[in-house]
Coordinates of N, CA and C in Angstrom, one line a residue:
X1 N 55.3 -38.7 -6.6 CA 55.2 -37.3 -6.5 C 53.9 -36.8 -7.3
X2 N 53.4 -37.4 -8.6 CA 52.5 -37.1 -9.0 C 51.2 -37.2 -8.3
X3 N 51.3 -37.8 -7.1 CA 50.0 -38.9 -6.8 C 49.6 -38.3 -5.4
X4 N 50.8 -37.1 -4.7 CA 50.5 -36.6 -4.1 C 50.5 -35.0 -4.5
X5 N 50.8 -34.8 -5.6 CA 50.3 -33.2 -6.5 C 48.3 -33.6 -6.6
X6 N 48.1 -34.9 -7.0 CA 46.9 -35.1 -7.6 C 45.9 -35.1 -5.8
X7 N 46.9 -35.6 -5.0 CA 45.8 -35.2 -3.8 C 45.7 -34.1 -3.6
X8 N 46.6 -32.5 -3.2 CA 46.9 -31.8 -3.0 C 45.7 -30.8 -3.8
X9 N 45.5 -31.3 -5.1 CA 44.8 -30.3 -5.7 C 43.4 -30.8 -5.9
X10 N 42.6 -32.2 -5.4 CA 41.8 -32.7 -4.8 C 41.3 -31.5 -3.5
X11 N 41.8 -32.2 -2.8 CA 42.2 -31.3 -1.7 C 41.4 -29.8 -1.3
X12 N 42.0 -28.8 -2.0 CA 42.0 -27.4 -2.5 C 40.8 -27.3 -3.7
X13 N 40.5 -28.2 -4.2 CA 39.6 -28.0 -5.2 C 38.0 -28.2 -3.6
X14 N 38.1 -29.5 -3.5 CA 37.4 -29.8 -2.6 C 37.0 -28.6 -1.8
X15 N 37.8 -28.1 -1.2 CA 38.0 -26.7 0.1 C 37.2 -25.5 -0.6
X16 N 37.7 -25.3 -2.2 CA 37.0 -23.9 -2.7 C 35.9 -24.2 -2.7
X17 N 35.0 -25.8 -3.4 CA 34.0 -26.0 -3.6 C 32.8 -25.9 -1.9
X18 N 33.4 -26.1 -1.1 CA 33.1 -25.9 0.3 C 32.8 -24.6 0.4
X19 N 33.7 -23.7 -0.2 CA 33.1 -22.3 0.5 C 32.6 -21.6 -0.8
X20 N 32.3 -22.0 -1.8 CA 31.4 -21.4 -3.1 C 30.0 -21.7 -2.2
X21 N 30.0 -22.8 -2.0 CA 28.6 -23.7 -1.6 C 28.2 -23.0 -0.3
X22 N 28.8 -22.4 0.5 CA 28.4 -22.1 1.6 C 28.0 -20.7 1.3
X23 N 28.7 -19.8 0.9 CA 28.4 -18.2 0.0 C 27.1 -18.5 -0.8
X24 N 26.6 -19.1 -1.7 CA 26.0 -19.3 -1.9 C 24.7 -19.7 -1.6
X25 N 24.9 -20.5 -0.3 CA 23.5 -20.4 0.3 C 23.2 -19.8 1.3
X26 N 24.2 -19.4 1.8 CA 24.0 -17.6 2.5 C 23.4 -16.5 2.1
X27 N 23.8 -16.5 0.9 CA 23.2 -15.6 -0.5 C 21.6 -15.6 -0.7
X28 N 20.9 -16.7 -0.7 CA 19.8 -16.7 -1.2 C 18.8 -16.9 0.3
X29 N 18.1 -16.2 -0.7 CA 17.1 -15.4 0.6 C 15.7 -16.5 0.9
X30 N 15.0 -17.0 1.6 CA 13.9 -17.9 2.0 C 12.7 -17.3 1.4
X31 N 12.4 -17.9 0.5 CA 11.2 -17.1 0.1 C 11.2 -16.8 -1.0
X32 N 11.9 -16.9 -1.8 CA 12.5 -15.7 -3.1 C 12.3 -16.7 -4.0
X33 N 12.4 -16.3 -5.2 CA 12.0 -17.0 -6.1 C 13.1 -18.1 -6.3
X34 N 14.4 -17.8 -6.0 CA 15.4 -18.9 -6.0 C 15.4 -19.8 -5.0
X35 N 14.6 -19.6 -4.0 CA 13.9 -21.0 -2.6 C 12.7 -20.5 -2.5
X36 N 11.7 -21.1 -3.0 CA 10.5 -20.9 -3.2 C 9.4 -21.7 -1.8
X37 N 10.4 -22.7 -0.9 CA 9.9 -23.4 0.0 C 9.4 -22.2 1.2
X38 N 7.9 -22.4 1.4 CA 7.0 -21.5 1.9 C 6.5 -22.3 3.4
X39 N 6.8 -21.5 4.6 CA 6.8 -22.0 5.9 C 5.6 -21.5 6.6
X40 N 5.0 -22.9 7.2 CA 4.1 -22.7 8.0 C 3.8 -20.9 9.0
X41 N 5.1 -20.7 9.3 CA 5.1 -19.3 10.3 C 5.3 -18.3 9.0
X42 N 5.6 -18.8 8.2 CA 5.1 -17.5 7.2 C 3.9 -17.2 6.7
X43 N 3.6 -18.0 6.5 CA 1.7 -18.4 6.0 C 1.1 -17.5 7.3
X44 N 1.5 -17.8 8.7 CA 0.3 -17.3 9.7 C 0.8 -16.3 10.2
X45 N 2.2 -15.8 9.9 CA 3.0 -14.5 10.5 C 2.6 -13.2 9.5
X46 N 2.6 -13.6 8.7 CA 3.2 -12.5 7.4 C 1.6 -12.6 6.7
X47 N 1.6 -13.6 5.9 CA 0.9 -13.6 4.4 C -0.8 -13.4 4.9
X48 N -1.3 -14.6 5.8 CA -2.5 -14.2 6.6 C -3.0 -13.0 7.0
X49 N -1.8 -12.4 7.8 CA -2.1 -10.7 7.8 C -2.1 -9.7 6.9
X50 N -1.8 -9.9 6.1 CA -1.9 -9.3 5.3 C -2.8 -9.5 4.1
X51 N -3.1 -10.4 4.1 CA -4.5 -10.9 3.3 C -5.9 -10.1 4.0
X52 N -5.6 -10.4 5.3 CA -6.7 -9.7 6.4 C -6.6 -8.1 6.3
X53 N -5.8 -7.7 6.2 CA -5.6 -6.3 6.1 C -6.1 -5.8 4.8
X54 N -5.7 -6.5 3.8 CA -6.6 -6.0 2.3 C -7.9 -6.1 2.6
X55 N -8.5 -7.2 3.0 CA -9.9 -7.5 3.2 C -10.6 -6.2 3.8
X56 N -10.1 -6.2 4.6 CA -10.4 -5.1 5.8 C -10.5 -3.9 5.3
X57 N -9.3 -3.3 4.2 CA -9.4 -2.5 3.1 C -10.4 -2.0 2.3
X58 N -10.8 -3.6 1.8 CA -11.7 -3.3 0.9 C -13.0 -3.1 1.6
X59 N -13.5 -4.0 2.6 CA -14.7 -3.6 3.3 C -14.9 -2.4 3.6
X60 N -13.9 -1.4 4.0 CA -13.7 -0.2 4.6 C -14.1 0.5 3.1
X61 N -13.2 0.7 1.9 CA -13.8 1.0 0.7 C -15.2 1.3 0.7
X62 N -16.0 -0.2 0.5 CA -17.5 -0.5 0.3 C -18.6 0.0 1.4
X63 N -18.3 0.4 2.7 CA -19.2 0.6 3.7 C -18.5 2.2 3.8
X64 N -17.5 2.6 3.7 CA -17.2 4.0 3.9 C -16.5 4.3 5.4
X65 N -16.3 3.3 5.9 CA -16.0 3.2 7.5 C -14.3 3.2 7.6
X66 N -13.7 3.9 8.6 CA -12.7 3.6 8.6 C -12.1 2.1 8.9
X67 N -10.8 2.3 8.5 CA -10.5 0.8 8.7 C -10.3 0.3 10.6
X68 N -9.6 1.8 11.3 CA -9.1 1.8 13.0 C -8.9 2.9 12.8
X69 N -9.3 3.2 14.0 CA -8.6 4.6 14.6 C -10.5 5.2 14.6
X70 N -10.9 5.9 13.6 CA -11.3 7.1 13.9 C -11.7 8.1 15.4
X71 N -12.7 8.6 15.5 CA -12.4 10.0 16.3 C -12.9 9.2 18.0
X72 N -11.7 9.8 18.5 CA -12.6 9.1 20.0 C -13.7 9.3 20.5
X73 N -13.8 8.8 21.0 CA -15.2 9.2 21.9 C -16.5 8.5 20.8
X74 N -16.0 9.1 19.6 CA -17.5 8.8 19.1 C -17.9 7.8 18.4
X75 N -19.0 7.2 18.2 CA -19.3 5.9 18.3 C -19.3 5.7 16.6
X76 N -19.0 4.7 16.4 CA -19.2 4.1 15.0 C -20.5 2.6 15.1
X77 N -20.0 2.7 13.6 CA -21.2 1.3 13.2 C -20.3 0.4 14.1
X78 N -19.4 0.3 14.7 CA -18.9 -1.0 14.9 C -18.6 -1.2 16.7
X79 N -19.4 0.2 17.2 CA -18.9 0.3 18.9 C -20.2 0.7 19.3
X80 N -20.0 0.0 20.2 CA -21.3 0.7 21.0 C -21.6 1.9 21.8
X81 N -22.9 2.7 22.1 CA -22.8 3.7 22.7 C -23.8 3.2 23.7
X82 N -23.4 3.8 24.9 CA -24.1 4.4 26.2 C -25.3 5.3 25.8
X83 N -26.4 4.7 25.7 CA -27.7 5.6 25.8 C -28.8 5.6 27.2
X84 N -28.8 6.5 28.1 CA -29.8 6.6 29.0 C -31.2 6.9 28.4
X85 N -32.4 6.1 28.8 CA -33.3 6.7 28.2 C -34.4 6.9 29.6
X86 N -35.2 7.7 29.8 CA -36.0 8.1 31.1 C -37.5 7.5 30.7
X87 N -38.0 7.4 31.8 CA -39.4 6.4 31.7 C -40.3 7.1 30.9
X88 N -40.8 6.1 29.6 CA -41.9 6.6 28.7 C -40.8 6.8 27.3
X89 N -39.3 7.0 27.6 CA -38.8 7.3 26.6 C -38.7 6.1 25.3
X90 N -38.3 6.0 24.2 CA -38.2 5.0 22.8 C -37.2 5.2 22.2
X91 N -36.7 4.6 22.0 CA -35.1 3.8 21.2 C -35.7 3.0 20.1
X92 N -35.7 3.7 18.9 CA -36.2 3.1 17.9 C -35.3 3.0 16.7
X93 N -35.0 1.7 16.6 CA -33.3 1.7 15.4 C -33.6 0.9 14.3
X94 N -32.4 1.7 13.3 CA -32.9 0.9 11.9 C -32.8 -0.5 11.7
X95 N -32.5 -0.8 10.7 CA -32.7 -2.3 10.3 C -30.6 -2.9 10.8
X96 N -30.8 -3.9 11.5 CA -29.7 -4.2 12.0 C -28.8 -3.7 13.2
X97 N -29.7 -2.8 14.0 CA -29.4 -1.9 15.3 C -29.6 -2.9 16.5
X98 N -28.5 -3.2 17.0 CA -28.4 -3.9 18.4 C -28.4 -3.0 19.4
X99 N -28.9 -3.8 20.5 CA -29.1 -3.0 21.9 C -29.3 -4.4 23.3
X100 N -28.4 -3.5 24.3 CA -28.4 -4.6 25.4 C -28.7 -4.0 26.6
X101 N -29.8 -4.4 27.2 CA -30.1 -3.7 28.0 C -28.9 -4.0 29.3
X102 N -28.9 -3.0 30.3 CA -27.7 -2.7 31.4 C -28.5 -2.4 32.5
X103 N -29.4 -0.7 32.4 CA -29.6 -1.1 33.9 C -31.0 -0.6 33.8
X104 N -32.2 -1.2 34.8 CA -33.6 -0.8 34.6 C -34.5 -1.5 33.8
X105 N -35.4 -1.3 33.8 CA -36.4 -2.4 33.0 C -36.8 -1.4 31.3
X106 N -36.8 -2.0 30.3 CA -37.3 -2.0 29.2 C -38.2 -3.1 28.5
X107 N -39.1 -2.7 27.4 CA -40.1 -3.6 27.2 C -39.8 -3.2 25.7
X108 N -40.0 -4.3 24.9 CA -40.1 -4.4 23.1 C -41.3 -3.4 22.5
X109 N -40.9 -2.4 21.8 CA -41.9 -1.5 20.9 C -41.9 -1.8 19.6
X110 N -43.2 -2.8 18.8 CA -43.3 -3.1 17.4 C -44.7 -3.3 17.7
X111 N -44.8 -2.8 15.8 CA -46.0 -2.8 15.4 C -47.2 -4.2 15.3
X112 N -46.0 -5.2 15.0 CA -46.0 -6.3 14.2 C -44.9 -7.3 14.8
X113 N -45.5 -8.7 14.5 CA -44.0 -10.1 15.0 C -43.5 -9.8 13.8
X114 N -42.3 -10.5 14.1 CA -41.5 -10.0 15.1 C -41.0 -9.1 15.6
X115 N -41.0 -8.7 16.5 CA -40.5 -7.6 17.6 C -39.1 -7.6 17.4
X116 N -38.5 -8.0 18.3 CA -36.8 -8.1 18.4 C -36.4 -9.5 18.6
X117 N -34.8 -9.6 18.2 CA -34.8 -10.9 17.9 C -33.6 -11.0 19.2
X118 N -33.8 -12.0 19.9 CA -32.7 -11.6 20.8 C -31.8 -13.0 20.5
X119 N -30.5 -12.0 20.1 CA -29.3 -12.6 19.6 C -29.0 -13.5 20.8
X120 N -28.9 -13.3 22.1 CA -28.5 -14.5 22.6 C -29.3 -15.4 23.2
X121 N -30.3 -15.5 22.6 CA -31.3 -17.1 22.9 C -32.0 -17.4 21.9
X122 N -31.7 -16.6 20.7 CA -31.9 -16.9 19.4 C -34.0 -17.1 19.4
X123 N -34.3 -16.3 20.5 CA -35.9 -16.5 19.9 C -36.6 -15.4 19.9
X124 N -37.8 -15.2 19.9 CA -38.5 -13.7 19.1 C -39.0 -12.9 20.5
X125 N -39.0 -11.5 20.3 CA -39.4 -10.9 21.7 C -40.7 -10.3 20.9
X126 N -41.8 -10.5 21.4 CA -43.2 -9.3 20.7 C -43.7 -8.3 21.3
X127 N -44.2 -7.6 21.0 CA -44.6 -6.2 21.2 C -45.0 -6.2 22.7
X128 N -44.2 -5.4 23.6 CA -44.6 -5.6 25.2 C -43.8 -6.5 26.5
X129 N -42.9 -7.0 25.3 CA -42.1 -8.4 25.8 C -40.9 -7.5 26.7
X130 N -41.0 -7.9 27.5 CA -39.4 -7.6 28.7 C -38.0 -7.9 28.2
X131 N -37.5 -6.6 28.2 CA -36.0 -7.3 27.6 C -35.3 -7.5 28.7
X132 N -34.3 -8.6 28.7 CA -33.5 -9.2 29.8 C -32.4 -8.8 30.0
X133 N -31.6 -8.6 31.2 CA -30.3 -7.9 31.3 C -29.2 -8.4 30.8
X134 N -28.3 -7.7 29.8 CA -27.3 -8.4 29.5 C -27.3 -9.6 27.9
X135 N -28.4 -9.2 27.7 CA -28.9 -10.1 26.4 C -29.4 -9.0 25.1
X136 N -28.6 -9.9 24.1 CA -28.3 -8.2 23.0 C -29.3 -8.7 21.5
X137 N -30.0 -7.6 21.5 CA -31.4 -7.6 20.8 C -30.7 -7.0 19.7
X138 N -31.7 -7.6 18.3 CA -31.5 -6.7 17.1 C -32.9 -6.5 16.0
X139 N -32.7 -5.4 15.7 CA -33.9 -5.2 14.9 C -34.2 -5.4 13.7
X140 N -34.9 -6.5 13.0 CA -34.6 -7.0 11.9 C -35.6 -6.1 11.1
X141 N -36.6 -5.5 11.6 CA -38.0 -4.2 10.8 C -37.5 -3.2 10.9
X142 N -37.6 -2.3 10.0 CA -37.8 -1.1 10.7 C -39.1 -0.9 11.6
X143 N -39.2 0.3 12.3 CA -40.1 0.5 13.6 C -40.1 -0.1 14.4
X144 N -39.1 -0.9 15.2 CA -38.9 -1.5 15.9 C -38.2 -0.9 16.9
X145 N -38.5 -0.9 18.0 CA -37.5 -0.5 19.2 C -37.7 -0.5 20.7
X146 N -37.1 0.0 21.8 CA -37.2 0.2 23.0 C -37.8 1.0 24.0
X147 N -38.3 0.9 25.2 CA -39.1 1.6 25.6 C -38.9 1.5 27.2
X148 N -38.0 2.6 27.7 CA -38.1 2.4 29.1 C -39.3 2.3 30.0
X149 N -39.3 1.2 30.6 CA -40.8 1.1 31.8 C -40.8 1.6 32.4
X150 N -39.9 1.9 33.4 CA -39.6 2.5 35.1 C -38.5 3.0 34.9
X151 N -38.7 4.5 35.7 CA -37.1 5.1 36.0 C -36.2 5.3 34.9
X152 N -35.0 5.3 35.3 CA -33.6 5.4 33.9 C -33.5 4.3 33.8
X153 N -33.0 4.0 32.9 CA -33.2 2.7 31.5 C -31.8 3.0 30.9
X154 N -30.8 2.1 31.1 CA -29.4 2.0 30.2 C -29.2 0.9 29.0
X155 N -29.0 1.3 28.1 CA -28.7 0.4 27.0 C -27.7 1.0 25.9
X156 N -26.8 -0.2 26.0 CA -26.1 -0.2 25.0 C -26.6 -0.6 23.4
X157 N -26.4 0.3 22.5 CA -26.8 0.7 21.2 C -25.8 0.3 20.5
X158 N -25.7 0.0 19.1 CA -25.0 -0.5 17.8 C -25.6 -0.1 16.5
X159 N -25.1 0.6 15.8 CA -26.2 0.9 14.7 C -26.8 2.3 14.7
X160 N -27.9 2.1 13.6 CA -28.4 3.5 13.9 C -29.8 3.7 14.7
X161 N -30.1 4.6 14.9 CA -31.4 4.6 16.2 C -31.4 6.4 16.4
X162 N -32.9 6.5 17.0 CA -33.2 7.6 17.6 C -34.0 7.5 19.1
X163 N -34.1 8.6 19.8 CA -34.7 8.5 20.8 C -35.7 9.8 20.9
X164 N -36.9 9.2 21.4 CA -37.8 10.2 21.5 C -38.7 10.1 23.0

């Protein structure tokens, strides 16, 4: 009789210990300081973005630019604008102003080499040089800029610039 009191409460001991242990780790949250084990989809779900999002913060801080959103329509340092320019006209932008030409011919206005640098074939355009369709120029001088040859002249703009 004793030997089956001693299983019985084996038993029942066993069973509570079963569901302490299971409450228990139901209880504790993934992540937390009490499971500290850190998951690949949390690293690139969560924590990544959010790291990005401060960054983004603080750049926005330092340059003064919103972080998304601002006003539609109008163009920021980081969108391009639609500028028509008419034959004889100049597109002359500051230091780091990109431009792509779209439709009509334009030719490079600088004082001095280098002219424009054109970002996608990585070589120098000089004073008088043909800009090519679809290939996005930047101005590393100031006084540097564009100059429609013939007719309307479309280019997409980045930065700051004027036209005269």
């Amino acid at each position: 009789m004793k030997k089956d009191r001693w299983l019985a409460r084996s038993a029942a001991l066993l069973a509570l210990s079963a569901v302490l242990m299971t409450g228990v780790s139901l209880a504790v949250e993934a992540g937390s300081s009490g499971d500290p084990l850190v998951t690949l989809s949390y690293l690139n779900d969560t924590f990544f973005n959010n790291i990005m999002q401060r960054v983004d913060q603080k750049i926005a801080q330092r340059t003064g630019q919103a972080v998304s959103g601002g006003t539609p329509g109008a163009p920021s340092a980081a969108s391009f604008a639609v500028v028509t320019l008419n034959e004889g006209q100049t597109l002359t932008g500051g230091i780091g102003c990109e431009v792509m030409l779209r439709v009509g011919n334009a030719v490079c206005v600088s004082p001095s080499d280098p002219g424009l640098i054109d970002e996608t074939t990585a070589a120098i355009l000089s004073n008088g040089g043909a800009l090519l369709q679809n290939h996005l120029y930047m101005m590393t001088i100031e006084g540097r800029g564009v100059r429609a040859a013939s007719g309307t002249v479309k280019v997409l703009a980045r930065g700051s610039y004027t036209v005269a």
